[in-house]
Amino acid sequence: AIHAFLSSTKLNTSPAFEKIRKRNQKLQRKVTVIILTDFLCWIPFIIIAFLHTMEVIEATPYYGLFSIIILPLNSFINPILYSEILGTAVKKVYERIKDALATNRIKKDAPDE
């Protein structure tokens, strides 16, 4: 009922509401990426540790790999994800690719002299 009321009011079309909505979407994407990267880094370790505990595999050799490479990789990735560095870098790369493609398209469309 509250959602129906709010969606029928002018509030959700105001610039202030739109700004809040965009900020919330951006935050939601950032949290989703952080959770996904944590999951991807930790789930292999959890599975191997579980299989080792159930005596399905001998996982002792894998613990070094996880402790030296995979889990520190997660610690390296998290600060980048928490900051705006990654988003800014991706936007710059995207803009450069877009500009290069546009420039290339203009050169191809130009008549030969």
Tab-separated table of N, CA and C in Angstrom:
chain	number	residue	atom	x	y	z
A	1	ALA	N	0.832	-1.190	0.000
A	1	ALA	CA	0.000	0.000	0.000
A	1	ALA	C	0.878	1.256	0.000
A	2	ILE	N	1.910	1.251	0.842
A	2	ILE	CA	2.797	2.417	0.907
A	2	ILE	C	3.532	2.579	-0.417
A	3	HIS	N	4.008	1.444	-0.967
A	3	HIS	CA	4.721	1.507	-2.248
A	3	HIS	C	3.806	2.050	-3.342
A	4	ALA	N	2.570	1.622	-3.367
A	4	ALA	CA	1.622	2.104	-4.374
A	4	ALA	C	1.397	3.598	-4.216
A	5	PHE	N	1.301	4.063	-2.966
A	5	PHE	CA	1.113	5.492	-2.718
A	5	PHE	C	2.321	6.289	-3.188
A	6	LEU	N	3.497	5.824	-2.820
A	6	LEU	CA	4.707	6.551	-3.194
A	6	LEU	C	4.915	6.549	-4.699
A	7	SER	N	4.578	5.450	-5.347
A	7	SER	CA	4.771	5.393	-6.792
A	7	SER	C	3.754	6.251	-7.532
A	8	SER	N	2.642	6.571	-6.891
A	8	SER	CA	1.641	7.397	-7.548
A	8	SER	C	1.854	8.883	-7.282
A	9	THR	N	2.738	9.237	-6.377
A	9	THR	CA	2.976	10.651	-6.072
A	9	THR	C	4.030	11.229	-6.992
A	10	LYS	N	4.148	12.526	-6.980
A	10	LYS	CA	5.148	13.224	-7.786
A	10	LYS	C	6.547	13.079	-7.187
A	11	LEU	N	6.644	12.579	-5.963
A	11	LEU	CA	7.926	12.467	-5.266
A	11	LEU	C	8.933	11.642	-6.062
A	12	ASN	N	8.494	10.534	-6.636
A	12	ASN	CA	9.440	9.638	-7.298
A	12	ASN	C	9.880	10.131	-8.674
A	13	THR	N	9.343	11.235	-9.147
A	13	THR	CA	9.816	11.811	-10.398
A	13	THR	C	10.652	13.058	-10.171
A	14	SER	N	10.795	13.448	-8.927
A	14	SER	CA	11.562	14.657	-8.637
A	14	SER	C	13.049	14.395	-8.846
A	15	PRO	N	13.808	15.432	-9.154
A	15	PRO	CA	15.260	15.271	-9.325
A	15	PRO	C	15.938	14.743	-8.060
A	16	ALA	N	15.462	15.150	-6.899
A	16	ALA	CA	16.059	14.676	-5.648
A	16	ALA	C	15.847	13.176	-5.485
A	17	PHE	N	14.650	12.705	-5.781
A	17	PHE	CA	14.380	11.275	-5.680
A	17	PHE	C	15.210	10.494	-6.686
A	18	GLU	N	15.330	11.036	-7.904
A	18	GLU	CA	16.110	10.372	-8.946
A	18	GLU	C	17.575	10.269	-8.535
A	19	LYS	N	18.095	11.311	-7.929
A	19	LYS	CA	19.486	11.309	-7.461
A	19	LYS	C	19.690	10.243	-6.382
A	20	ILE	N	18.763	10.148	-5.455
A	20	ILE	CA	18.843	9.141	-4.391
A	20	ILE	C	18.737	7.742	-4.980
A	21	ARG	N	17.837	7.562	-5.940
A	21	ARG	CA	17.656	6.256	-6.572
A	21	ARG	C	18.935	5.819	-7.297
A	22	LYS	N	19.555	6.735	-8.034
A	22	LYS	CA	20.791	6.410	-8.739
A	22	LYS	C	21.920	6.094	-7.762
A	23	ARG	N	22.001	6.849	-6.672
A	23	ARG	CA	23.036	6.590	-5.669
A	23	ARG	C	22.831	5.220	-5.033
A	24	ASN	N	21.578	4.877	-4.750
A	24	ASN	CA	21.283	3.567	-4.162
A	24	ASN	C	21.602	2.430	-5.131
A	25	GLN	N	21.317	2.617	-6.413
A	25	GLN	CA	21.642	1.595	-7.406
A	25	GLN	C	23.150	1.405	-7.512
A	26	LYS	N	23.881	2.499	-7.492
A	26	LYS	CA	25.340	2.426	-7.567
A	26	LYS	C	25.894	1.685	-6.348
A	27	LEU	N	25.379	2.003	-5.179
A	27	LEU	CA	25.815	1.331	-3.959
A	27	LEU	C	25.454	-0.147	-4.001
A	28	GLN	N	24.279	-0.472	-4.495
A	28	GLN	CA	23.854	-1.868	-4.593
A	28	GLN	C	24.767	-2.653	-5.532
A	29	ARG	N	25.140	-2.064	-6.668
A	29	ARG	CA	26.061	-2.737	-7.589
A	29	ARG	C	27.419	-2.960	-6.931
A	30	LYS	N	27.904	-1.965	-6.213
A	30	LYS	CA	29.205	-2.076	-5.570
A	30	LYS	C	29.187	-3.183	-4.519
A	31	VAL	N	28.157	-3.249	-3.710
A	31	VAL	CA	28.048	-4.290	-2.678
A	31	VAL	C	27.932	-5.663	-3.333
A	32	THR	N	27.190	-5.758	-4.417
A	32	THR	CA	27.047	-7.029	-5.134
A	32	THR	C	28.391	-7.510	-5.663
A	33	VAL	N	29.172	-6.616	-6.237
A	33	VAL	CA	30.489	-6.994	-6.770
A	33	VAL	C	31.415	-7.429	-5.635
A	34	ILE	N	31.381	-6.717	-4.519
A	34	ILE	CA	32.226	-7.083	-3.370
A	34	ILE	C	31.855	-8.469	-2.855
A	35	ILE	N	30.577	-8.724	-2.697
A	35	ILE	CA	30.130	-10.038	-2.225
A	35	ILE	C	30.510	-11.120	-3.230
A	36	LEU	N	30.332	-10.848	-4.515
A	36	LEU	CA	30.665	-11.828	-5.549
A	36	LEU	C	32.156	-12.156	-5.554
A	37	THR	N	33.023	-11.147	-5.454
A	37	THR	CA	34.465	-11.420	-5.448
A	37	THR	C	34.877	-12.164	-4.183
A	38	ASP	N	34.286	-11.806	-3.052
A	38	ASP	CA	34.578	-12.552	-1.818
A	38	ASP	C	34.160	-14.012	-1.976
A	39	PHE	N	32.982	-14.213	-2.524
A	39	PHE	CA	32.473	-15.570	-2.727
A	39	PHE	C	33.398	-16.361	-3.657
A	40	LEU	N	33.785	-15.745	-4.776
A	40	LEU	CA	34.632	-16.447	-5.745
A	40	LEU	C	36.010	-16.780	-5.187
A	41	CYS	N	36.519	-15.949	-4.297
A	41	CYS	CA	37.828	-16.230	-3.709
A	41	CYS	C	37.738	-17.269	-2.591
A	42	TRP	N	36.665	-17.251	-1.833
A	42	TRP	CA	36.571	-18.136	-0.671
A	42	TRP	C	35.925	-19.494	-0.955
A	43	ILE	N	35.001	-19.572	-1.893
A	43	ILE	CA	34.270	-20.830	-2.097
A	43	ILE	C	35.176	-21.991	-2.502
A	44	PRO	N	36.201	-21.798	-3.341
A	44	PRO	CA	37.078	-22.941	-3.638
A	44	PRO	C	37.780	-23.463	-2.373
A	45	PHE	N	38.224	-22.544	-1.522
A	45	PHE	CA	38.875	-22.941	-0.273
A	45	PHE	C	37.904	-23.705	0.623
A	46	ILE	N	36.693	-23.220	0.719
A	46	ILE	CA	35.683	-23.872	1.559
A	46	ILE	C	35.381	-25.272	1.033
A	47	ILE	N	35.234	-25.408	-0.270
A	47	ILE	CA	34.937	-26.723	-0.856
A	47	ILE	C	36.084	-27.696	-0.612
A	48	ILE	N	37.308	-27.246	-0.854
A	48	ILE	CA	38.462	-28.133	-0.653
A	48	ILE	C	38.624	-28.500	0.817
A	49	ALA	N	38.427	-27.519	1.708
A	49	ALA	CA	38.522	-27.816	3.134
A	49	ALA	C	37.436	-28.811	3.555
A	50	PHE	N	36.239	-28.656	3.016
A	50	PHE	CA	35.156	-29.586	3.322
A	50	PHE	C	35.479	-30.991	2.812
A	51	LEU	N	35.954	-31.078	1.571
A	51	LEU	CA	36.306	-32.387	1.015
A	51	LEU	C	37.461	-33.021	1.788
A	52	HIS	N	38.384	-32.216	2.267
A	52	HIS	CA	39.491	-32.716	3.080
A	52	HIS	C	38.970	-33.226	4.426
A	53	THR	N	38.059	-32.457	5.019
A	53	THR	CA	37.475	-32.869	6.300
A	53	THR	C	36.686	-34.167	6.159
A	54	MET	N	36.002	-34.331	5.032
A	54	MET	CA	35.221	-35.550	4.803
A	54	MET	C	36.112	-36.692	4.303
A	55	GLU	N	37.418	-36.442	4.200
A	55	GLU	CA	38.415	-37.414	3.763
A	55	GLU	C	38.168	-37.914	2.335
A	56	VAL	N	37.650	-37.019	1.500
A	56	VAL	CA	37.441	-37.340	0.096
A	56	VAL	C	38.742	-37.105	-0.669
A	57	ILE	N	39.446	-36.024	-0.322
A	57	ILE	CA	40.718	-35.716	-0.963
A	57	ILE	C	41.749	-35.346	0.104
A	58	GLU	N	43.002	-35.424	-0.282
A	58	GLU	CA	44.092	-34.942	0.583
A	58	GLU	C	44.406	-33.525	0.104
A	59	ALA	N	43.977	-32.533	0.877
A	59	ALA	CA	44.064	-31.147	0.441
A	59	ALA	C	45.247	-30.390	1.019
A	60	THR	N	46.075	-31.041	1.786
A	60	THR	CA	47.200	-30.349	2.417
A	60	THR	C	48.051	-29.565	1.410
A	61	PRO	N	48.364	-30.102	0.231
A	61	PRO	CA	49.163	-29.317	-0.717
A	61	PRO	C	48.466	-28.041	-1.214
A	62	TYR	N	47.147	-28.033	-1.203
A	62	TYR	CA	46.401	-26.882	-1.712
A	62	TYR	C	46.349	-25.722	-0.723
A	63	TYR	N	46.526	-25.975	0.550
A	63	TYR	CA	46.416	-24.909	1.548
A	63	TYR	C	47.464	-23.825	1.318
A	64	GLY	N	48.650	-24.203	0.897
A	64	GLY	CA	49.685	-23.210	0.599
A	64	GLY	C	49.287	-22.320	-0.564
A	65	LEU	N	48.725	-22.923	-1.602
A	65	LEU	CA	48.262	-22.163	-2.760
A	65	LEU	C	47.220	-21.133	-2.342
A	66	PHE	N	46.283	-21.567	-1.536
A	66	PHE	CA	45.236	-20.651	-1.094
A	66	PHE	C	45.786	-19.553	-0.193
A	67	SER	N	46.652	-19.927	0.748
A	67	SER	CA	47.134	-18.934	1.700
A	67	SER	C	48.138	-17.966	1.083
A	68	ILE	N	48.819	-18.353	0.010
A	68	ILE	CA	49.826	-17.490	-0.593
A	68	ILE	C	49.281	-16.705	-1.782
A	69	ILE	N	48.320	-17.270	-2.528
A	69	ILE	CA	47.864	-16.615	-3.763
A	69	ILE	C	46.409	-16.169	-3.709
A	70	ILE	N	45.507	-17.087	-3.504
A	70	ILE	CA	44.084	-16.795	-3.711
A	70	ILE	C	43.507	-15.864	-2.643
A	71	LEU	N	43.709	-16.163	-1.379
A	71	LEU	CA	43.125	-15.321	-0.338
A	71	LEU	C	43.769	-13.933	-0.275
A	72	PRO	N	45.103	-13.801	-0.445
A	72	PRO	CA	45.655	-12.444	-0.527
A	72	PRO	C	45.155	-11.676	-1.750
A	73	LEU	N	44.837	-12.389	-2.824
A	73	LEU	CA	44.272	-11.738	-3.994
A	73	LEU	C	42.951	-11.059	-3.624
A	74	ASN	N	42.162	-11.735	-2.819
A	74	ASN	CA	40.916	-11.160	-2.342
A	74	ASN	C	41.193	-9.915	-1.495
A	75	SER	N	42.208	-9.971	-0.653
A	75	SER	CA	42.568	-8.815	0.169
A	75	SER	C	43.074	-7.662	-0.694
A	76	PHE	N	43.681	-7.979	-1.809
A	76	PHE	CA	44.155	-6.948	-2.734
A	76	PHE	C	42.987	-6.319	-3.496
A	77	ILE	N	42.021	-7.136	-3.883
A	77	ILE	CA	40.896	-6.662	-4.692
A	77	ILE	C	39.929	-5.796	-3.881
A	78	ASN	N	39.683	-6.157	-2.633
A	78	ASN	CA	38.675	-5.442	-1.851
A	78	ASN	C	38.894	-3.933	-1.749
A	79	PRO	N	40.080	-3.440	-1.414
A	79	PRO	CA	40.232	-1.972	-1.344
A	79	PRO	C	39.972	-1.284	-2.679
A	80	ILE	N	40.312	-1.951	-3.769
A	80	ILE	CA	40.050	-1.375	-5.087
A	80	ILE	C	38.543	-1.281	-5.308
A	81	LEU	N	37.826	-2.306	-4.892
A	81	LEU	CA	36.378	-2.304	-5.068
A	81	LEU	C	35.695	-1.287	-4.151
A	82	TYR	N	36.226	-1.111	-2.946
A	82	TYR	CA	35.642	-0.153	-2.017
A	82	TYR	C	35.874	1.289	-2.458
A	83	SER	N	36.933	1.529	-3.174
A	83	SER	CA	37.230	2.885	-3.615
A	83	SER	C	36.593	3.141	-4.974
A	84	GLU	N	36.762	4.337	-5.455
A	84	GLU	CA	36.222	4.698	-6.765
A	84	GLU	C	37.240	4.463	-7.878
A	85	ILE	N	38.414	3.942	-7.548
A	85	ILE	CA	39.487	3.775	-8.528
A	85	ILE	C	39.046	2.897	-9.687
A	86	LEU	N	38.459	1.756	-9.384
A	86	LEU	CA	38.076	0.812	-10.431
A	86	LEU	C	37.026	1.410	-11.361
A	87	GLY	N	36.010	2.022	-10.790
A	87	GLY	CA	34.954	2.612	-11.603
A	87	GLY	C	35.480	3.714	-12.507
A	88	THR	N	36.356	4.536	-11.977
A	88	THR	CA	36.944	5.611	-12.761
A	88	THR	C	37.804	5.048	-13.884
A	89	ALA	N	38.615	4.041	-13.580
A	89	ALA	CA	39.477	3.435	-14.595
A	89	ALA	C	38.651	2.793	-15.702
A	90	VAL	N	37.604	2.079	-15.336
A	90	VAL	CA	36.752	1.428	-16.337
A	90	VAL	C	36.089	2.473	-17.224
A	91	LYS	N	35.623	3.568	-16.624
A	91	LYS	CA	34.996	4.627	-17.424
A	91	LYS	C	35.988	5.250	-18.393
A	92	LYS	N	37.226	5.474	-17.946
A	92	LYS	CA	38.239	6.055	-18.825
A	92	LYS	C	38.553	5.119	-19.991
A	93	VAL	N	38.708	3.835	-19.704
A	93	VAL	CA	38.984	2.862	-20.769
A	93	VAL	C	37.813	2.812	-21.747
A	94	TYR	N	36.611	2.791	-21.221
A	94	TYR	CA	35.412	2.761	-22.070
A	94	TYR	C	35.366	3.992	-22.975
A	95	GLU	N	35.630	5.170	-22.406
A	95	GLU	CA	35.605	6.404	-23.194
A	95	GLU	C	36.688	6.387	-24.279
A	96	ARG	N	37.868	5.894	-23.959
A	96	ARG	CA	38.944	5.832	-24.953
A	96	ARG	C	38.588	4.879	-26.094
A	97	ILE	N	38.014	3.733	-25.750
A	97	ILE	CA	37.607	2.775	-26.785
A	97	ILE	C	36.510	3.379	-27.648
A	98	LYS	N	35.543	4.014	-27.008
A	98	LYS	CA	34.443	4.640	-27.739
A	98	LYS	C	34.967	5.737	-28.667
A	99	ASP	N	35.890	6.574	-28.172
A	99	ASP	CA	36.471	7.628	-28.998
A	99	ASP	C	37.273	7.042	-30.157
A	100	ALA	N	38.047	5.999	-29.891
A	100	ALA	CA	38.845	5.367	-30.947
A	100	ALA	C	37.939	4.771	-32.017
A	101	LEU	N	36.867	4.137	-31.610
A	101	LEU	CA	35.935	3.561	-32.585
A	101	LEU	C	35.255	4.657	-33.395
A	102	ALA	N	34.885	5.741	-32.736
A	102	ALA	CA	34.245	6.852	-33.446
A	102	ALA	C	35.219	7.475	-34.432
A	103	THR	N	36.459	7.665	-34.031
A	103	THR	CA	37.477	8.231	-34.919
A	103	THR	C	37.711	7.311	-36.103
A	104	ASN	N	37.796	6.020	-35.833
A	104	ASN	CA	37.998	5.033	-36.897
A	104	ASN	C	36.822	5.034	-37.865
A	105	ARG	N	35.619	5.153	-37.336
A	105	ARG	CA	34.407	5.174	-38.159
A	105	ARG	C	34.403	6.417	-39.050
A	106	ILE	N	34.830	7.553	-38.499
A	106	ILE	CA	34.867	8.789	-39.284
A	106	ILE	C	35.870	8.655	-40.419
A	107	LYS	N	37.020	8.059	-40.123
A	107	LYS	CA	38.038	7.880	-41.163
A	107	LYS	C	37.531	6.959	-42.268
A	108	LYS	N	36.802	5.910	-41.907
A	108	LYS	CA	36.286	4.983	-42.916
A	108	LYS	C	35.195	5.629	-43.756
A	109	ASP	N	34.370	6.480	-43.122
A	109	ASP	CA	33.256	7.122	-43.834
A	109	ASP	C	33.710	8.300	-44.693
A	110	ALA	N	34.909	8.812	-44.427
A	110	ALA	CA	35.395	9.974	-45.195
A	110	ALA	C	35.663	9.564	-46.635
A	111	PRO	N	35.298	10.425	-47.583
A	111	PRO	CA	35.556	10.079	-49.003
A	111	PRO	C	37.050	10.124	-49.297
A	112	ASP	N	37.485	9.202	-50.124
A	112	ASP	CA	38.890	9.167	-50.513
A	112	ASP	C	39.170	10.323	-51.461
A	113	GLU	N	40.258	10.972	-51.231
A	113	GLU	CA	40.599	12.128	-52.078
A	113	GLU	C	41.625	11.763	-53.095
